[in-house]
Each structure stands twice: as C-alpha cells, then as structure tokens.
Amino acid sequence: MAARHVRVGIGQLDPCVGDLDRNVGGLVAAYRDATAAGADLVVFGELAVCGYGIDDLAADRTFVDAVGAAATRFAAATEGPPAFVGLLEPTEPRSTIDSVERTVANAVGVAAAGRLWGSVTKRALPDYGVFDESRWFAVGPVVQPLVVLPTTDGPVSVAVLVCEDLWDGRVADAAVAGAELVVVSNASPWDTAKAERREGVVGHTAARLGVPVVYVNLVGGQDDVVFDGGSVVADATGRIVWRGDRFREQVALVDVPLGGVAPGAAGTVAPIVVPGAVTAAVTGSGAGRAAPAPPTPTAPPTSADADLYGALLLAVRDYVDKNRFDKVWIGLSGGIDSALVATVAADALGPDRVEGIAMPGPYSSPGSLDDAAELAGHLGIGFRVVPIGTAVDAVGDTLADLFATSPAGVAEENVQARLRGLVLMAHSNKLGGLVLSTGNKSESSVGYCTLYGDMAGGFSPLKDVAKTSVFRLCRWRNGPGAAAAGLVGAPIPRSTITKPPSAELAPDQTDESTLGSYERLDAVLALSIEEGLARWDIVARTGFEPAYVDRVLDLVDAAEHKRRQAPPGPKVSVRAFGRERRVPITTRWRPVGHTMTPLV
C-alpha cells in the first residue's frame, strides 16, 4: 500500500488588528478556495481572527468578546474539512505572582461542520525582542489535546503548536507525543536573519520527532513589525519540501506524507475529535483529486536586498492602507534617503498616491533640486517646490537678539530643518495624507537628526535601515535584481547615489565631515546595537581607535531622548530601537573613559 498522505491547505493571510469583519471574510474565502481544491484540513496563522499585535486590547473584555463572536462566524462557514485558526480563548481568572489576572489565552481553534470543536492554547509565551506576551496571555497547560481527524484509512492525530511553542523544545516534545502530523500557527516577524533560523528550527524539529511539520505564518505590516509569510513544510526527515511566497498573501495546497508517530507518552487529555462525515479521505494515492503544485521548495529569494526591499514595501503599504490614509507626503531633498523612501512609496502605493515636496533653503544646491525633480519625473509622483528662504529670514529676524549672542551654528541650521517639517505637516493637515519621514538608522543612532524637523512625520520606513544599506538598496532598485522582481525602471538619479550625502544646512556641509565614514560608523553600530558587543570587543573586532568607538557609543546614548520621540517604523534588523532596545533616557552610567558628546 502506498504511503498515506494528507492534503494541507495553507492560508498565509494578512489580517488587520481589530478589523474583524475583514479578517473573517479573508479566512472564509481562503478556506473555501482550499477545500474546493481538495484540502483535508486548512491551517491559518496565529491570531488570524483578530490580527497579531493586539497589546492591551487583550485586556479589553469587549474586544475579546467581539473576537469570540468573529471566530464563531468563521466556524459557521466551515461546511467541510476542519480549519485550524488563531483566536483568543477566554480563561478562568488566575492570580499570578504579581497579582495580575490574565483572563485570555492565545489559542488555535478547531473549526468544522459549522462550529468550533475545541482549542489548543499557547504554552511558551515569549518576552524578548518585540514580544511581551506574558503581560497579556495566560499560559496554556503542558498537556493539551491532540486533534483526531477520522479518515477512511483510520484516524490521523494532529498536534497543534502556537509559534513560540515550536522554538521551545521541551514544550514541543510534550505537546506532540503520539502525533502523526504537527501544525504550527505563527506570527513570526521578519528580520534579515529570520528565514534561515526559522527553517532550521522547523527542519530540526521534524527530524528529531520523525513526523512532518506544517508551519504557517502571517504576512503583513503591523505598526513596527512586518510579517513575511514564508510558510514552510518539512517532511519527517527534516527536509524542507515546500516554501511559501514571501511578503504576499497566498493560499496553497501541499500533499504531506505521513508515516511516523512522534515519540513520548501521549497526554491523558481527551482529544478533539472532528466529525468523520466532514473530513476528506486520506489515501495513499490521492486518486480522484486534482494534484496540487508539487511539494518542492520554491526558488530562494534573489538576494538579501530583494528581501529587505520587499519588507519595506509591505510595511509602507499596510501602514498606510490599514490606517486609511489616501496618500503620503515626502520631503524630497535630492538626497539618497528621501529618494529611497519616495521610490518605496511609489512602488508600494502607486505613484498617484505619492506627493513629493522640494523645499530649497539658503544652502540648497541647484543640483539637489534638479535631482529631486528628476526622481519625481521618473516615478511619476506629484511634485511641488516650496522655497523656505523667506521663512528662514523671518525667523532670523524674530530671533535676531538671541542669535546675536553667539556665532551661527546648530540653532540656525535646525531652523531650516524645522521649517521643512512645518511645511510637510501643513500640507498633511490641509490636504490630508500621511507624512513619511526619511531618516535612517545610522543617523538616529547618533542623533544626527532634528527633533520636529527631519524627524517629523507619521511613519519612518528607513528607521531600522543603516545608511550603507540605503546606498545598497538604491543601487539594487536601479539594477537587474529589481527588474527581475517586477519593478519597472531605474528611477533614482545616478548623481543622487554618487554625491556625498549632505543635510545642506550650512556652507560646504557633508554628513561625513561630521560623522566620519558611514562604513566605519555602521560597523560600530551593528556590533553594538545588533550584536550587543561591549566597547573593548568592538575595538578588538574592528581595529578602530578606542577614542572613535567611545565617541560613537556616547553619541548613541546621548540620542535616546530623540529616538523616543521618533515616528514608528518597521523592524527589519535583528535588533531595532524601541521595544527591542530599552535603555533609560536619564542615566549617568558610562563605561570608564566615556564622556557625553551629543549632537543636537
């Protein structure tokens, strides 16, 4: 007899937090598509009913009840095979050591034949990086029910894990004992190293347990994280036999071979038994059913740059659309950061929803204005010029007595930056739309940015993108890699990429005259912020002068108050500012040899 298999429908969807009708509509449509194509079961991502990233909405009983009602509506639409769907599960109040009562669990419900038959709750609650789940969710019991799918070839036992449960080996081992198939419902944010780590864990777990693993992830942007999809299936040997698309929704079918049983003593909890009448037959041949796409890995991403650009596109599109903005405003300086933000916005939203504003000041070069106009023309976006010279003079007259107390410097420079922020916000307030700020991670790291000036805006696409990566992405977007990804043209002017970066707030000013080489700066920042290395380890790793490393680290500490006031932006590195790096603004702690040398 041929090996048994189960045809799994994978629903890799992009829910919006709190938009329950929209989410349920997407779930029902995906379920019907998958079951019409012959799926034996359909698996969706973590908290797919309500969206992941609900924060303190988990403590709002009205919200929790509404999510329950939405899950019931979805279940009512399941007329055939079962669906595994992420939802909230109310629990009995349980006091904890800190006297906080958590009365809701992060769970996966089993829906079939028009109702919910039970649920499996998350056991491993992450509290690292962007996660803080134990603040909101009750911990599920160690032993939880398997889901039994009756078939013509006998019952199939399915174990359900919820995201972090997979990464905690002890939890996974206890949860899957006696199972022939493991399904994992996930909300796993993307970063530049996540896909490789994720597939490693999935493959290792499948091989260790000797059973296939179906890993289904969310896709989409949610505030300061972006979910990439990238769902995967591993067979019982740990080989990745199917990869989902990246950065887009997808409904797919995969025939998953069965044949082993996960080791360990099965728990004593009564299983969730799905009615046999609604479960498709699991057969050795799959005869009589249309064949799905072959369960072979899709082609890997073309490059790391393609992935990073895809993450930025999705983050911008979802932030703008889910928050119901009709368009975006971008200050176009002719520089590389604003060029990349405008290009990402045009690719993500369409050029008709992007408006660029050039705001030449006393020290703006004619070439920069030309570059801004050329970029706008290539992209086909709206473009207007609003000179700020008269406003700069008016502020100078108003503050003449103050400015006369010392030579011109940072205060005068920042007037220009803040007037540009004023112009952008005025357009947003008057004409609608969202201002996208254009700062990058390198500059915000060391405070080379102006509060209420270039930091003004509602979303910051490059917030977690280093300056050297900005250059690299611009070259990629103008090259064959972008064309292969379906992106048209080479929109960024060559001179924008090749000229020295400058804020153009003073005569002959360049960024690197203040900061030094961006290559050196980004090397120190990556080792400190993303790898967490101490000062002496950075010196040893790079060979840079200790005084230079000390100065960079001092600037990072001194700029914390600025970053706290910055707009949100997508996490794309292994460690972003904000929820992943939490340091006090007010502190006098400095390693020996450090001094405070802020840029304002």
Short mmCIF file of C-alpha atoms in Angstrom, two decimals, residues 180-498:
data_model
loop_
_atom_site.label_atom_id
_atom_site.label_comp_id
_atom_site.label_asym_id
_atom_site.label_seq_id
_atom_site.Cartn_x
_atom_site.Cartn_y
_atom_site.Cartn_z
CA GLU A 180 1.46 11.84 13.13
CA LEU A 181 1.46 15.45 11.95
CA VAL A 182 2.43 18.75 13.59
CA VAL A 183 0.86 22.04 12.53
CA VAL A 184 2.28 25.32 13.77
CA SER A 185 0.31 28.58 13.68
CA ASN A 186 2.65 31.58 13.69
CA ALA A 187 3.09 35.32 13.83
CA SER A 188 6.83 35.46 13.25
CA PRO A 189 8.19 38.94 12.40
CA TRP A 190 10.77 39.23 9.67
CA ASP A 191 14.34 40.37 10.03
CA THR A 192 17.42 39.92 7.91
CA ALA A 193 18.35 36.63 9.58
CA LYS A 194 14.92 35.17 10.39
CA ALA A 195 14.17 32.95 7.38
CA GLU A 196 17.28 30.82 7.80
CA ARG A 197 16.77 30.46 11.57
CA ARG A 198 13.09 29.63 11.13
CA GLU A 199 13.65 26.91 8.55
CA GLY A 200 16.42 25.45 10.68
CA VAL A 201 14.10 25.07 13.66
CA VAL A 202 11.28 23.60 11.55
CA GLY A 203 13.55 21.08 9.85
CA HIS A 204 15.37 20.10 13.05
CA THR A 205 12.08 19.58 14.92
CA ALA A 206 10.61 17.42 12.17
CA ALA A 207 13.73 15.25 12.00
CA ARG A 208 14.01 14.92 15.78
CA LEU A 209 10.36 13.90 16.16
CA GLY A 210 10.16 11.85 12.98
CA VAL A 211 6.92 13.48 11.82
CA PRO A 212 6.18 16.19 9.24
CA VAL A 213 5.76 19.81 10.35
CA VAL A 214 3.48 22.34 8.63
CA TYR A 215 4.48 25.88 9.60
CA VAL A 216 2.05 28.65 8.60
CA ASN A 217 2.98 32.28 9.16
CA LEU A 218 1.12 35.57 8.93
CA VAL A 219 2.05 38.14 6.32
CA GLY A 220 1.73 41.92 6.52
CA GLY A 221 2.81 45.04 8.36
CA GLN A 222 1.64 45.83 11.88
CA ASP A 223 2.97 49.05 13.37
CA ASP A 224 6.68 48.43 13.93
CA VAL A 225 6.93 44.83 12.70
CA VAL A 226 6.42 43.16 9.34
CA PHE A 227 5.45 39.53 8.86
CA ASP A 228 6.89 38.00 5.72
CA GLY A 229 4.84 34.84 5.32
CA GLY A 230 7.49 32.40 4.21
CA SER A 231 5.44 29.43 5.43
CA VAL A 232 7.22 26.08 5.11
CA VAL A 233 6.57 22.34 5.22
CA ALA A 234 9.17 19.82 6.35
CA ASP A 235 8.82 16.08 5.87
CA ALA A 236 9.59 13.54 8.58
CA THR A 237 13.30 13.58 7.73
CA GLY A 238 13.51 17.34 8.28
CA ARG A 239 13.83 18.19 4.59
CA ILE A 240 12.03 21.39 3.58
CA VAL A 241 9.67 20.16 0.84
CA TRP A 242 7.69 23.36 0.27
CA ARG A 243 8.22 27.09 0.79
CA GLY A 244 5.53 29.72 0.61
CA ASP A 245 5.79 33.09 -1.03
CA ARG A 246 7.41 35.99 0.76
CA PHE A 247 5.70 39.29 1.55
CA ARG A 248 2.35 38.44 0.00
CA GLU A 249 -0.82 36.54 0.82
CA GLN A 250 -1.10 33.02 -0.50
CA VAL A 251 -3.47 30.05 -0.38
CA ALA A 252 -1.64 26.85 -1.29
CA LEU A 253 -2.07 23.06 -1.16
CA VAL A 254 0.66 20.66 -0.14
CA ASP A 255 0.40 16.87 -0.04
CA VAL A 256 2.22 15.92 3.17
CA PRO A 257 3.37 12.27 3.53
CA LEU A 258 2.57 10.60 6.86
CA GLY A 259 4.16 7.51 8.29
CA GLY A 260 5.64 8.12 11.72
CA VAL A 261 4.42 8.86 15.23
CA ALA A 262 6.11 11.41 17.48
CA PRO A 263 7.78 9.72 20.45
CA GLY A 264 6.73 10.13 24.06
CA ALA A 265 3.78 9.25 26.21
CA ALA A 266 0.59 10.81 24.90
CA GLY A 267 -1.25 13.02 27.35
CA THR A 268 -4.40 12.00 29.16
CA VAL A 269 -6.44 14.96 27.90
CA ALA A 270 -9.39 13.87 25.77
CA PRO A 271 -8.66 14.51 22.10
CA ILE A 272 -10.58 16.96 19.93
CA VAL A 273 -12.36 14.63 17.53
CA VAL A 274 -13.51 16.14 14.28
CA PRO A 275 -16.67 14.52 12.85
CA GLY A 276 -15.77 11.93 10.24
CA ALA A 277 -18.58 13.00 7.98
CA VAL A 278 -16.87 16.26 7.11
CA THR A 279 -13.30 15.01 6.81
CA ALA A 280 -11.92 14.08 3.42
CA ALA A 281 -10.32 10.70 2.99
CA VAL A 282 -6.59 10.44 3.49
CA THR A 283 -5.40 7.95 0.90
CA GLY A 284 -2.22 6.51 -0.42
CA SER A 285 -2.67 7.72 -3.95
CA GLY A 286 -4.89 10.76 -3.79
CA ALA A 287 -6.81 9.24 -6.72
CA GLY A 288 -9.80 11.18 -7.85
CA ARG A 289 -8.46 14.52 -6.65
CA ALA A 290 -6.69 17.15 -8.68
CA ALA A 291 -2.99 17.24 -7.91
CA PRO A 292 -1.66 20.31 -6.13
CA ALA A 293 1.56 22.03 -7.03
CA PRO A 294 4.45 19.61 -6.41
CA PRO A 295 5.71 19.77 -2.81
CA THR A 296 9.16 21.00 -3.77
CA PRO A 297 10.90 24.10 -2.45
CA THR A 298 10.28 27.29 -4.36
CA ALA A 299 13.24 29.23 -5.66
CA PRO A 300 15.07 31.09 -2.91
CA PRO A 301 14.86 34.88 -2.77
CA THR A 302 17.04 36.50 -5.40
CA SER A 303 19.07 38.37 -2.79
CA ALA A 304 19.08 39.79 0.70
CA ASP A 305 18.41 43.19 -0.87
CA ALA A 306 15.28 41.86 -2.60
CA ASP A 307 14.00 40.60 0.75
CA LEU A 308 14.75 43.86 2.54
CA TYR A 309 13.11 45.91 -0.19
CA GLY A 310 10.09 43.61 -0.12
CA ALA A 311 9.78 44.07 3.63
CA LEU A 312 9.84 47.86 3.29
CA LEU A 313 7.23 47.78 0.52
CA LEU A 314 4.86 45.67 2.58
CA ALA A 315 5.40 47.72 5.73
CA VAL A 316 4.62 51.01 3.98
CA ARG A 317 1.63 49.64 2.07
CA ASP A 318 0.00 48.11 5.13
CA TYR A 319 0.68 51.03 7.47
CA VAL A 320 -0.83 53.49 5.01
CA ASP A 321 -3.78 51.34 3.95
CA LYS A 322 -4.68 49.87 7.33
CA ASN A 323 -4.66 53.34 8.86
CA ARG A 324 -6.81 54.61 5.97
CA PHE A 325 -4.56 57.30 4.53
CA ASP A 326 -5.25 58.12 0.92
CA LYS A 327 -1.75 59.36 0.10
CA VAL A 328 1.66 60.21 1.51
CA TRP A 329 3.85 63.32 1.57
CA ILE A 330 7.63 63.14 1.35
CA GLY A 331 10.20 65.89 1.58
CA LEU A 332 12.47 65.47 -1.47
CA SER A 333 15.89 66.92 -0.78
CA GLY A 334 17.62 65.40 -3.78
CA GLY A 335 19.46 63.15 -1.31
CA ILE A 336 19.59 59.40 -1.17
CA ASP A 337 17.33 58.78 1.86
CA SER A 338 14.37 60.73 0.51
CA ALA A 339 14.92 59.17 -2.92
CA LEU A 340 14.65 55.67 -1.47
CA VAL A 341 11.59 56.49 0.64
CA ALA A 342 9.81 58.04 -2.36
CA THR A 343 10.66 55.06 -4.55
CA VAL A 344 9.46 52.56 -1.95
CA ALA A 345 6.25 54.56 -1.52
CA ALA A 346 5.59 54.74 -5.26
CA ASP A 347 6.24 51.01 -5.68
CA ALA A 348 4.07 50.16 -2.68
CA LEU A 349 1.12 52.51 -3.20
CA GLY A 350 1.25 53.60 -6.81
CA PRO A 351 2.60 56.97 -7.98
CA ASP A 352 -0.81 58.65 -7.86
CA ARG A 353 -0.81 58.35 -4.05
CA VAL A 354 2.64 59.91 -3.51
CA GLU A 355 3.38 63.65 -3.30
CA GLY A 356 6.93 64.98 -3.15
CA ILE A 357 7.83 68.45 -1.90
CA ALA A 358 11.20 70.07 -2.52
CA MET A 359 11.94 72.83 -0.01
CA PRO A 360 15.12 74.61 -1.09
CA GLY A 361 16.76 76.80 1.52
CA PRO A 362 19.72 79.16 1.71
CA TYR A 363 22.30 76.40 1.24
CA SER A 364 20.47 74.04 -1.12
CA SER A 365 22.42 73.34 -4.28
CA PRO A 366 20.80 73.65 -7.72
CA GLY A 367 21.86 70.07 -8.37
CA SER A 368 19.85 68.80 -5.42
CA LEU A 369 16.69 70.47 -6.67
CA ASP A 370 17.34 69.04 -10.13
CA ASP A 371 17.80 65.55 -8.65
CA ALA A 372 14.53 65.81 -6.71
CA ALA A 373 12.64 66.88 -9.84
CA GLU A 374 14.24 64.13 -11.92
CA LEU A 375 13.33 61.48 -9.34
CA ALA A 376 9.72 62.67 -9.22
CA GLY A 377 9.55 62.59 -13.01
CA HIS A 378 10.93 59.05 -13.18
CA LEU A 379 8.47 57.84 -10.55
CA GLY A 380 5.51 59.75 -11.93
CA ILE A 381 4.62 61.14 -8.50
CA GLY A 382 3.25 64.55 -7.64
CA PHE A 383 5.90 67.20 -7.17
CA ARG A 384 5.87 70.77 -5.94
CA VAL A 385 8.54 73.26 -4.88
CA VAL A 386 8.04 75.31 -1.71
CA PRO A 387 11.10 77.53 -1.05
CA ILE A 388 11.76 78.22 2.63
CA GLY A 389 14.26 81.08 2.24
CA THR A 390 11.76 83.82 3.12
CA ALA A 391 10.59 81.89 6.18
CA VAL A 392 14.19 81.35 7.31
CA ASP A 393 14.80 85.09 7.05
CA ALA A 394 11.61 85.83 9.01
CA VAL A 395 12.62 83.51 11.83
CA GLY A 396 16.10 85.01 11.79
CA ASP A 397 14.60 88.48 12.19
CA THR A 398 12.34 87.29 15.01
CA LEU A 399 15.24 85.68 16.87
CA ALA A 400 17.88 88.23 15.92
CA ASP A 401 18.68 89.20 19.51
CA LEU A 402 19.05 85.55 20.53
CA PHE A 403 21.13 84.56 17.53
CA ALA A 404 23.45 87.54 18.05
CA THR A 405 24.68 86.06 21.34
CA SER A 406 26.98 83.56 19.58
CA PRO A 407 28.24 82.62 16.11
CA ALA A 408 25.85 80.85 13.76
CA GLY A 409 25.68 77.10 14.35
CA VAL A 410 23.30 74.28 15.11
CA ALA A 411 20.41 76.51 16.20
CA GLU A 412 20.35 78.33 12.87
CA GLU A 413 20.73 75.05 10.96
CA ASN A 414 17.84 73.46 12.80
CA VAL A 415 15.53 76.37 11.99
CA GLN A 416 15.74 75.25 8.37
CA ALA A 417 15.05 71.61 9.18
CA ARG A 418 12.10 72.53 11.39
CA LEU A 419 10.61 74.82 8.79
CA ARG A 420 10.69 71.92 6.34
CA GLY A 421 8.88 69.79 8.89
CA LEU A 422 6.33 72.58 9.29
CA VAL A 423 5.72 72.75 5.53
CA LEU A 424 5.22 68.99 5.28
CA MET A 425 2.85 68.82 8.24
CA ALA A 426 0.89 71.81 6.93
CA HIS A 427 0.27 70.00 3.65
CA SER A 428 -0.78 66.86 5.53
CA ASN A 429 -3.16 68.80 7.77
CA LYS A 430 -4.64 70.87 4.94
CA LEU A 431 -4.85 68.30 2.16
CA GLY A 432 -4.89 65.00 4.04
CA GLY A 433 -2.41 62.19 3.83
CA LEU A 434 0.48 60.92 5.91
CA VAL A 435 3.99 62.38 6.08
CA LEU A 436 6.71 59.78 5.66
CA SER A 437 9.92 60.80 7.40
CA THR A 438 13.15 59.96 5.65
CA GLY A 439 15.72 59.40 8.41
CA ASN A 440 17.78 56.22 8.61
CA LYS A 441 19.06 54.09 11.50
CA SER A 442 22.65 55.36 11.31
CA GLU A 443 21.63 58.99 11.79
CA SER A 444 19.05 58.32 14.51
CA SER A 445 21.61 56.15 16.31
CA VAL A 446 23.96 59.07 16.85
CA GLY A 447 21.40 61.88 16.96
CA TYR A 448 22.30 63.34 13.56
CA CYS A 449 18.70 64.43 13.07
CA THR A 450 16.49 67.31 14.17
CA LEU A 451 13.60 66.96 16.56
CA TYR A 452 10.44 68.42 14.97
CA GLY A 453 12.40 68.83 11.74
CA ASP A 454 13.50 65.93 9.54
CA MET A 455 12.13 63.61 12.25
CA ALA A 456 8.61 64.96 11.69
CA GLY A 457 6.15 62.50 10.23
CA GLY A 458 3.77 59.67 10.92
CA PHE A 459 5.83 56.69 9.69
CA SER A 460 9.54 56.19 9.14
CA PRO A 461 10.25 53.48 6.54
CA LEU A 462 14.05 53.59 7.00
CA LYS A 463 14.01 53.74 10.79
CA ASP A 464 15.84 50.40 11.07
CA VAL A 465 17.89 50.64 7.85
CA ALA A 466 21.55 51.63 8.08
CA LYS A 467 22.95 54.29 5.73
CA THR A 468 25.20 51.80 3.97
CA SER A 469 22.12 49.64 3.35
CA VAL A 470 20.31 52.68 1.93
CA PHE A 471 23.05 53.06 -0.69
CA ARG A 472 22.95 49.35 -1.43
CA LEU A 473 19.16 49.29 -1.82
CA CYS A 474 19.21 52.25 -4.18
CA ARG A 475 21.74 50.52 -6.39
CA TRP A 476 19.66 47.32 -6.27
CA ARG A 477 16.45 49.19 -7.15
CA ASN A 478 18.13 50.67 -10.21
CA GLY A 479 19.57 47.33 -11.30
CA PRO A 480 18.58 43.99 -12.82
CA GLY A 481 17.56 42.45 -9.49
CA ALA A 482 14.66 44.86 -9.18
CA ALA A 483 13.66 44.28 -12.78
CA ALA A 484 13.61 40.52 -12.14
CA ALA A 485 11.30 41.21 -9.18
CA GLY A 486 8.86 43.00 -11.47
CA LEU A 487 9.81 46.57 -10.53
CA VAL A 488 9.96 48.89 -13.51
CA GLY A 489 12.72 51.31 -14.40
CA ALA A 490 15.79 52.78 -12.72
CA PRO A 491 14.19 55.80 -11.06
CA ILE A 492 16.92 57.07 -8.74
CA PRO A 493 19.23 59.63 -10.40
CA ARG A 494 22.82 58.49 -10.60
CA SER A 495 24.06 61.72 -9.04
CA THR A 496 21.85 61.11 -6.00
CA ILE A 497 23.73 57.87 -5.35
CA THR A 498 27.23 59.13 -6.12
#
